[in-house]
XYZ file of C-alpha atoms in Angstrom:
556
model
C 112.073 158.288 96.009
C 108.692 156.848 94.932
C 106.385 158.484 92.391
C 103.277 157.583 90.358
C 103.158 157.151 86.623
C 100.538 156.078 84.150
C 101.066 153.335 81.625
C 98.846 152.936 78.546
C 98.323 149.388 77.296
C 95.999 149.227 74.299
C 92.851 151.122 75.189
C 93.435 150.822 78.934
C 95.423 153.157 81.188
C 97.045 151.736 84.323
C 98.706 153.471 87.270
C 101.929 152.285 88.866
C 104.223 153.264 91.732
C 107.835 153.457 90.602
C 111.116 154.128 92.334
C 114.147 155.745 90.747
C 117.450 153.934 91.125
C 120.817 154.530 89.514
C 122.272 151.925 87.183
C 125.803 152.627 85.971
C 125.422 156.170 87.245
C 122.187 156.836 85.352
C 118.685 157.058 86.920
C 116.317 154.268 85.974
C 112.645 153.699 87.026
C 111.821 150.400 88.786
C 108.269 149.131 89.287
C 107.390 148.941 92.993
C 103.620 148.296 92.788
C 101.022 147.909 90.075
C 97.846 149.782 91.141
C 95.521 148.920 88.253
C 93.128 151.309 86.497
C 91.928 154.597 88.009
C 88.524 152.991 88.805
C 90.208 150.096 90.569
C 92.414 152.457 92.549
C 89.392 154.596 93.508
C 87.489 151.453 94.618
C 90.402 150.429 96.825
C 90.706 153.911 98.393
C 86.978 154.449 99.041
C 85.566 150.955 99.667
C 88.426 149.201 101.399
C 91.198 146.840 100.354
C 90.942 144.082 97.791
C 89.160 140.920 98.874
C 91.427 137.916 99.277
C 90.147 134.334 99.113
C 92.441 131.577 100.366
C 91.895 127.858 99.964
C 94.426 125.254 101.032
C 94.547 121.513 100.427
C 96.775 118.548 101.237
C 99.519 118.501 98.635
C 102.755 116.699 99.469
C 101.731 113.038 99.261
C 99.551 113.309 96.130
C 102.179 115.457 94.427
C 105.037 112.990 94.896
C 103.027 109.841 94.161
C 101.776 111.427 90.944
C 105.308 112.570 90.108
C 106.612 109.009 90.502
C 103.791 107.827 88.247
C 104.968 110.329 85.623
C 108.592 109.196 85.957
C 107.549 105.572 85.431
C 105.213 106.683 82.612
C 102.382 104.740 84.226
C 99.615 106.781 82.616
C 101.135 106.229 79.164
C 101.547 102.485 79.846
C 98.017 102.166 81.213
C 96.444 104.078 78.330
C 98.482 102.084 75.816
C 97.155 98.714 76.996
C 93.808 99.507 78.580
C 90.672 100.602 76.787
C 90.421 104.024 75.093
C 87.032 104.452 76.708
C 86.576 107.997 78.042
C 84.323 108.655 81.035
C 83.920 112.142 82.502
C 86.907 113.359 80.503
C 89.289 110.594 81.646
C 90.574 107.466 79.939
C 90.428 104.180 81.844
C 94.197 104.197 82.449
C 94.160 107.584 84.131
C 91.169 106.647 86.272
C 92.989 103.560 87.565
C 96.105 105.607 88.350
C 94.020 108.104 90.347
C 92.413 105.207 92.203
C 95.893 103.839 93.044
C 97.020 107.188 94.516
C 93.821 107.269 96.587
C 94.492 103.713 97.774
C 98.047 104.537 98.855
C 97.050 107.545 100.941
C 93.615 106.750 102.326
C 91.986 103.449 101.329
C 88.274 103.816 100.878
C 85.410 102.890 98.646
C 85.208 104.293 95.124
C 82.248 106.335 96.343
C 84.498 108.138 98.842
C 87.067 109.138 96.190
C 85.477 112.479 95.261
C 85.174 113.631 98.884
C 88.819 112.713 99.520
C 90.145 114.236 96.275
C 88.475 117.606 97.001
C 90.647 117.881 100.110
C 93.843 117.500 98.072
C 95.533 119.221 95.155
C 95.218 116.082 92.993
C 92.349 117.500 90.847
C 94.472 120.553 90.053
C 97.604 118.475 89.367
C 95.832 116.011 87.072
C 93.140 118.294 85.654
C 89.855 116.618 86.525
C 86.619 117.529 88.250
C 86.293 115.405 91.417
C 82.525 116.002 91.554
C 82.115 113.935 88.377
C 84.094 110.893 89.554
C 81.428 108.789 91.254
C 81.669 105.123 92.150
C 79.894 104.382 88.856
C 82.718 106.151 87.001
C 85.312 103.767 88.443
C 83.106 100.711 87.969
C 82.615 101.581 84.298
C 86.363 102.073 83.798
C 87.277 98.863 85.651
C 84.761 96.936 83.528
C 86.940 97.439 80.449
C 90.096 95.831 81.903
C 90.977 92.209 81.086
C 93.460 89.731 82.600
C 95.574 89.862 79.430
C 95.788 93.648 79.599
C 96.923 93.553 83.236
C 99.602 90.982 82.355
C 100.937 93.161 79.519
C 100.910 96.252 81.758
C 102.833 94.452 84.519
C 105.477 93.303 82.018
C 105.970 96.813 80.646
C 106.147 98.309 84.142
C 108.782 95.692 85.057
C 110.708 96.611 81.901
C 110.523 100.299 82.828
C 111.826 99.550 86.334
C 114.745 97.615 84.843
C 115.456 100.615 82.627
C 115.424 102.870 85.718
C 117.761 100.437 87.585
C 115.061 99.778 90.176
C 114.952 96.030 89.711
C 117.488 93.245 89.990
C 116.687 89.538 89.627
C 119.597 88.359 91.755
C 117.451 87.792 94.835
C 113.665 87.576 94.699
C 111.311 86.788 97.574
C 108.112 84.782 97.181
C 105.160 84.610 99.558
C 101.369 84.440 99.653
C 98.496 85.794 101.674
C 94.711 85.863 101.442
C 91.867 88.336 101.927
C 88.375 87.611 103.115
C 85.452 88.995 101.144
C 81.747 89.556 101.698
C 80.820 87.703 98.533
C 77.693 85.703 99.293
C 77.843 81.921 99.406
C 75.239 81.629 96.651
C 77.034 84.077 94.357
C 78.187 81.879 91.466
C 79.770 84.746 89.502
C 83.001 84.408 91.477
C 85.176 81.317 91.234
C 88.077 83.055 93.014
C 86.213 83.503 96.288
C 86.360 80.166 98.094
C 86.437 79.076 101.690
C 89.802 78.159 103.166
C 92.116 78.789 106.080
C 92.048 82.558 106.399
C 95.092 84.335 107.842
C 92.836 86.951 109.415
C 90.837 84.242 111.230
C 87.728 84.755 109.080
C 87.223 81.165 107.998
C 83.478 81.864 107.964
C 83.842 84.013 104.836
C 84.886 83.321 101.267
C 88.381 84.506 100.385
C 90.826 84.973 97.520
C 94.612 84.728 97.603
C 97.503 86.861 96.393
C 100.909 85.439 95.489
C 103.712 87.910 95.004
C 107.410 88.138 94.214
C 109.332 91.250 95.264
C 112.914 92.431 94.897
C 115.469 92.543 97.670
C 116.039 96.239 97.036
C 113.124 98.279 98.375
C 110.683 95.352 98.002
C 109.347 96.466 94.635
C 106.701 94.090 93.182
C 107.908 92.003 90.222
C 105.081 89.519 89.638
C 101.673 89.059 91.251
C 98.857 86.583 90.844
C 95.363 86.485 92.303
C 94.245 82.902 92.921
C 91.370 80.836 94.318
C 90.972 81.032 98.071
C 90.946 77.253 98.580
C 94.278 76.584 96.833
C 97.220 75.488 98.972
C 100.613 77.164 98.859
C 102.230 73.951 97.651
C 99.841 73.591 94.697
C 100.374 77.175 93.536
C 104.175 77.265 93.720
C 105.142 75.404 90.543
C 102.998 77.296 88.008
C 103.855 80.618 89.614
C 107.631 80.078 89.574
C 107.419 78.784 85.997
C 105.582 81.973 84.978
C 108.172 84.085 86.812
C 111.012 82.421 84.913
C 109.173 82.905 81.599
C 108.538 86.603 82.286
C 112.125 87.315 83.284
C 113.411 85.460 80.210
C 111.189 87.588 77.968
C 112.708 90.681 79.580
C 116.210 89.370 78.773
C 117.161 89.181 82.444
C 119.958 86.828 83.488
C 118.081 83.805 84.833
C 121.317 82.193 86.011
C 121.725 84.981 88.567
C 118.172 84.534 89.893
C 117.767 83.106 93.392
C 114.265 82.567 94.772
C 113.684 82.684 98.523
C 110.534 81.122 99.974
C 109.150 79.720 103.224
C 108.356 76.175 104.319
C 104.682 76.520 103.343
C 105.675 75.866 99.709
C 107.836 72.815 100.445
C 107.012 69.590 98.636
C 108.873 66.988 96.622
C 107.132 68.086 93.415
C 108.104 71.718 93.949
C 111.768 70.935 94.553
C 111.796 68.608 91.550
C 110.399 71.453 89.433
C 113.080 73.839 90.728
C 115.741 71.274 89.796
C 114.302 70.820 86.294
C 114.005 74.574 85.672
C 117.458 75.097 87.198
C 116.163 77.935 89.358
C 118.472 78.461 92.357
C 116.700 78.758 95.699
C 117.033 79.277 99.436
C 114.192 77.797 101.487
C 113.416 76.680 105.016
C 112.550 73.187 106.204
C 110.177 72.176 108.987
C 112.378 71.339 111.986
C 110.141 68.576 113.371
C 110.607 66.594 110.122
C 114.400 66.632 110.457
C 115.095 65.549 114.008
C 118.580 64.318 113.051
C 119.545 67.904 112.200
C 117.818 69.335 115.269
C 119.631 66.923 117.589
C 123.110 67.881 116.420
C 124.862 69.124 119.600
C 125.666 72.833 119.812
C 129.316 71.906 120.373
C 129.477 71.034 116.640
C 128.257 74.522 115.640
C 130.574 77.364 114.725
C 129.857 81.066 115.180
C 129.464 83.601 112.416
C 128.496 87.277 112.420
C 125.505 88.622 110.500
C 124.325 92.209 110.926
C 126.623 92.647 113.932
C 125.078 89.634 115.686
C 126.720 86.320 116.437
C 124.802 83.250 115.291
C 125.785 79.631 116.034
C 125.684 77.771 112.735
C 126.124 74.257 111.357
C 126.545 73.306 107.674
C 126.204 69.890 106.094
C 124.733 68.001 103.130
C 121.684 65.752 103.326
C 119.603 63.642 100.953
C 116.312 65.522 100.686
C 113.614 64.505 98.205
C 115.896 62.312 96.163
C 118.838 64.693 95.895
C 121.765 65.643 98.093
C 121.334 69.273 99.054
C 123.246 71.837 101.086
C 121.715 72.398 104.523
C 122.482 75.161 107.008
C 121.146 75.075 110.572
C 121.452 78.191 112.699
C 120.310 79.209 116.147
C 118.478 82.520 116.473
C 117.838 83.860 119.960
C 115.258 86.288 118.556
C 113.349 83.390 116.988
C 113.572 81.388 120.218
C 112.232 84.246 122.341
C 109.358 84.724 119.911
C 108.497 81.017 120.027
C 108.621 80.990 123.838
C 106.343 84.012 124.000
C 103.888 82.451 121.550
C 103.870 79.181 123.525
C 103.264 81.035 126.787
C 100.326 82.970 125.303
C 98.806 79.767 123.920
C 99.131 77.961 127.263
C 97.580 80.847 129.183
C 94.522 80.479 126.963
C 94.450 76.675 127.276
C 94.771 76.789 131.079
C 91.932 79.298 131.228
C 89.718 76.988 129.159
C 90.638 74.000 131.337
C 89.785 75.932 134.502
C 86.438 76.913 133.012
C 85.719 73.271 132.156
C 86.685 72.181 135.680
C 84.360 74.829 137.117
C 81.483 73.553 134.976
C 82.108 69.949 136.043
C 82.165 70.899 139.724
C 79.010 73.032 139.582
C 76.408 71.576 142.021
C 73.552 71.500 139.533
C 75.489 70.559 136.412
C 74.175 67.786 134.189
C 75.684 64.336 134.322
C 78.447 63.735 131.802
C 80.072 60.816 130.013
C 83.835 60.320 130.303
C 84.320 60.183 126.526
C 82.549 63.545 126.092
C 84.879 65.156 128.634
C 87.911 63.591 126.945
C 86.826 65.041 123.613
C 86.412 68.526 125.105
C 89.882 68.368 126.658
C 91.429 67.150 123.403
C 89.780 70.049 121.558
C 91.239 72.502 124.095
C 94.734 71.017 123.876
C 94.734 70.743 120.069
C 97.411 72.938 118.477
C 100.506 74.660 119.874
C 101.824 71.225 120.983
C 99.281 71.137 123.783
C 98.680 67.359 123.611
C 102.386 66.586 124.121
C 103.113 69.253 126.719
C 100.078 68.999 129.008
C 99.183 65.798 130.818
C 95.658 65.520 132.157
C 93.649 63.111 134.252
C 89.887 62.534 134.677
C 88.588 61.209 137.974
C 85.037 60.078 138.688
C 83.591 61.588 141.884
C 80.149 59.955 141.629
C 77.836 58.543 138.989
C 77.963 60.890 136.000
C 80.187 63.317 137.950
C 83.842 63.902 137.075
C 86.723 66.169 137.951
C 89.844 66.959 135.966
C 93.453 67.876 136.779
C 96.410 68.702 134.600
C 100.119 69.487 134.738
C 102.962 70.431 132.446
C 105.069 67.594 131.023
C 108.431 69.002 132.069
C 110.554 66.547 130.091
C 108.788 67.325 126.826
C 108.837 71.050 127.601
C 112.588 71.060 128.211
C 113.216 68.955 125.113
C 111.131 71.311 122.980
C 112.443 74.623 124.274
C 116.088 73.593 124.556
C 116.543 71.389 121.483
C 114.045 72.721 118.951
C 113.148 76.335 119.691
C 115.320 78.924 117.932
C 116.666 76.527 115.320
C 116.088 77.353 111.677
C 116.935 74.795 108.974
C 117.702 76.148 105.504
C 118.178 74.227 102.286
C 119.760 75.590 99.098
C 121.448 74.592 95.883
C 123.765 77.584 96.112
C 126.647 75.316 97.127
C 129.184 78.043 96.379
C 127.613 80.510 98.822
C 128.966 80.964 102.326
C 126.815 80.351 105.399
C 126.596 84.122 105.865
C 125.218 84.609 102.347
C 122.670 81.791 102.693
C 121.368 82.969 106.075
C 121.331 86.645 105.055
C 119.344 85.746 101.928
C 116.727 83.880 103.929
C 116.476 86.609 106.551
C 115.281 88.889 103.776
C 112.133 86.727 103.573
C 110.738 88.693 106.506
C 110.691 91.726 104.220
C 108.024 90.330 101.907
C 105.959 89.485 104.960
C 106.077 93.215 105.727
C 105.001 93.957 102.160
C 101.963 91.722 102.469
C 101.097 93.358 105.789
C 100.874 96.689 103.959
C 97.877 95.294 102.087
C 96.119 94.765 105.422
C 96.948 98.167 106.902
C 93.567 99.947 107.160
C 95.141 103.400 106.731
C 97.303 102.890 103.614
C 97.315 100.474 100.642
C 94.685 98.152 102.154
C 92.886 95.722 99.871
C 89.920 96.190 102.213
C 87.412 97.607 101.809
C 86.660 95.985 98.467
C 83.024 95.876 97.484
C 83.281 93.771 94.321
C 81.396 90.590 93.532
C 83.000 89.253 90.334
C 86.427 87.781 89.619
C 87.224 90.447 87.047
C 86.527 93.303 89.468
C 88.479 91.629 92.286
C 91.532 91.271 90.031
C 91.403 94.887 88.828
C 90.905 96.129 92.380
C 93.939 94.125 93.563
C 95.987 95.472 90.640
C 95.128 99.017 91.783
C 96.340 98.196 95.304
C 99.597 96.701 93.991
C 100.165 99.821 91.857
C 99.599 101.940 94.970
C 102.241 99.982 96.872
C 104.669 100.258 93.951
C 104.377 104.064 94.002
C 104.833 104.140 97.782
C 107.845 101.817 97.788
C 109.634 104.005 95.258
C 108.727 107.103 97.301
C 110.271 105.412 100.355
C 113.391 104.650 98.301
C 113.694 108.307 97.334
C 113.333 109.366 100.965
C 115.998 106.894 102.040
C 118.332 108.201 99.329
C 117.869 111.627 100.950
C 118.848 110.226 104.348
C 115.359 109.685 105.842
C 114.334 106.321 107.309
C 110.598 106.777 107.740
C 108.301 103.802 107.304
C 106.080 104.027 104.226
C 103.026 104.874 106.304
C 104.834 107.510 108.369
C 106.300 109.067 105.215
C 102.897 109.384 103.540
C 101.367 110.817 106.721
C 104.173 113.369 107.012
C 103.945 114.473 103.400
C 100.145 114.736 103.601
C 100.684 117.558 106.117
C 102.377 119.661 103.430
C 99.561 121.875 102.194
C 99.416 124.189 99.220
C 97.363 127.370 99.344
C 95.642 129.063 96.421
C 95.342 132.814 97.006
C 92.759 134.622 94.859
C 92.749 138.427 94.950
C 89.410 139.975 93.929
C 89.217 143.702 93.162
C 85.431 143.973 93.118
C 85.707 145.575 89.674
C 85.656 143.861 86.316
C 89.360 143.231 86.539
C 90.490 139.629 86.283
C 91.124 138.004 89.725
C 94.793 137.364 90.418
C 95.684 133.811 91.458
C 98.791 132.704 93.284
C 99.791 129.267 94.570
C 102.281 128.667 97.336
C 103.056 126.181 100.091
C 101.722 126.944 103.519
C 104.221 127.556 106.279
C 105.191 124.278 107.938
C 107.858 122.917 110.242
C 111.393 123.368 108.819
C 112.254 119.643 108.864
C 109.146 118.740 106.877
C 109.811 121.527 104.371
C 113.381 120.271 103.956
C 112.084 116.741 103.298
C 109.694 118.112 100.669
C 112.384 120.161 98.927
C 114.892 117.302 98.890
C 112.346 114.851 97.492
C 111.351 117.386 94.853
C 114.936 117.435 93.587
C 115.090 113.642 93.368
C 114.335 111.925 90.087
C 114.469 108.320 88.956
């Protein structure tokens, strides 16, 4: 049975509803509801119920990325090596960590950070006022960071990951990519931004490059380097691998267990000589057209092996390559062959369309007179690339003075030779003579994983290096470091999810967790009493809530 009682606390008297229950046979009062003072109770009875204010914000993604940052002690590491400068109540290290979380979830300019942060629980988690963090705040904080500081931070983060058993040097993947910029041609403050062959087809803009090594397990970054946009992959390989070996040695990692996997873009005699001198084991691919003797080995000499439940015809031998006899493995991949056939078909559709357009122009009644050599040059330009000059035969016939017509056809012999003998064949070279064909091929197949990592940096919705509105080398390097930190946090989050039995992609995982919202409920009495605050997760779908709860129990 419920009853009311008054409770005096200091000079205030409060009213409560209590219920009597028996404990061990004796009646005991239990608090059912706290009603407040008599004035507060009167206000509620005469002027209506208490006012309730509810505000909710995106919580799941920022919460877990920040939690991973705490587990890796990133803020401590950043603040240890970066400047002690404080802007708007934050040290430079904390500002960069906040920028990395922003980059992982919704890449945007530094100016957009405050607007984004206000829609999340990050300000409450980290204790900062988003209204004060303008683009100038981040520019001032980034200004204090040097190349040497970034290098020391990366080494300590790598050491922390080794401590957490997140990193193994047994198999590391190396690759490069580049990013176009809007740095003006006449801007001489940037030596990184140069013109070169851009992988996003923006050769008209200056670019900078990013070389990276990641682990086999969960593709966690180990070493990164921002380099000039006009440098070739071959020229960059030696100094980068030498630096990698030096860093791993300083961390007391077993260099003898290290195997580096890289693509044919880094192949050169100098690079392989350097690998031999440094005694760094490797698995790499060779360009098939430069090794026709290996390509022409009949399939009857191949033997079949099984990798990832798929049968692959394979051939193993030794060959003198760049002054040294090396182990070579050739295998036939149907997936690779189908991809090459599709790419060739798409290229030829485009070339045929251009040839038809040229033929139409030549046959137009009022077209200008042409010279044969000019037409030949146009056709050669159309056929250039994708083996067009060897696979398409063309002829030019003169119809009248200054008037020509063209015809073309597929060279069937060359087409059959290309698609049957070359397509689908991958040639690998290694000094891991003790490895089986399965181990060599499986190691190289992991190279596709780092290509996925680099694609993350070009995903416009998560981790993207773009947009980046920086005009100096120093700012570009710090900005790229922020993006790499963002990917590190996300990769570890994906690892945690996989450990819980979930196989979401990184992007899908972040999107899912961003839907977990936390509500702040503020109860206002209308009197001078202190408003009561309560925080709780909003109701959400059971599967998403289960994912949240399982991740919350995970720790590194």
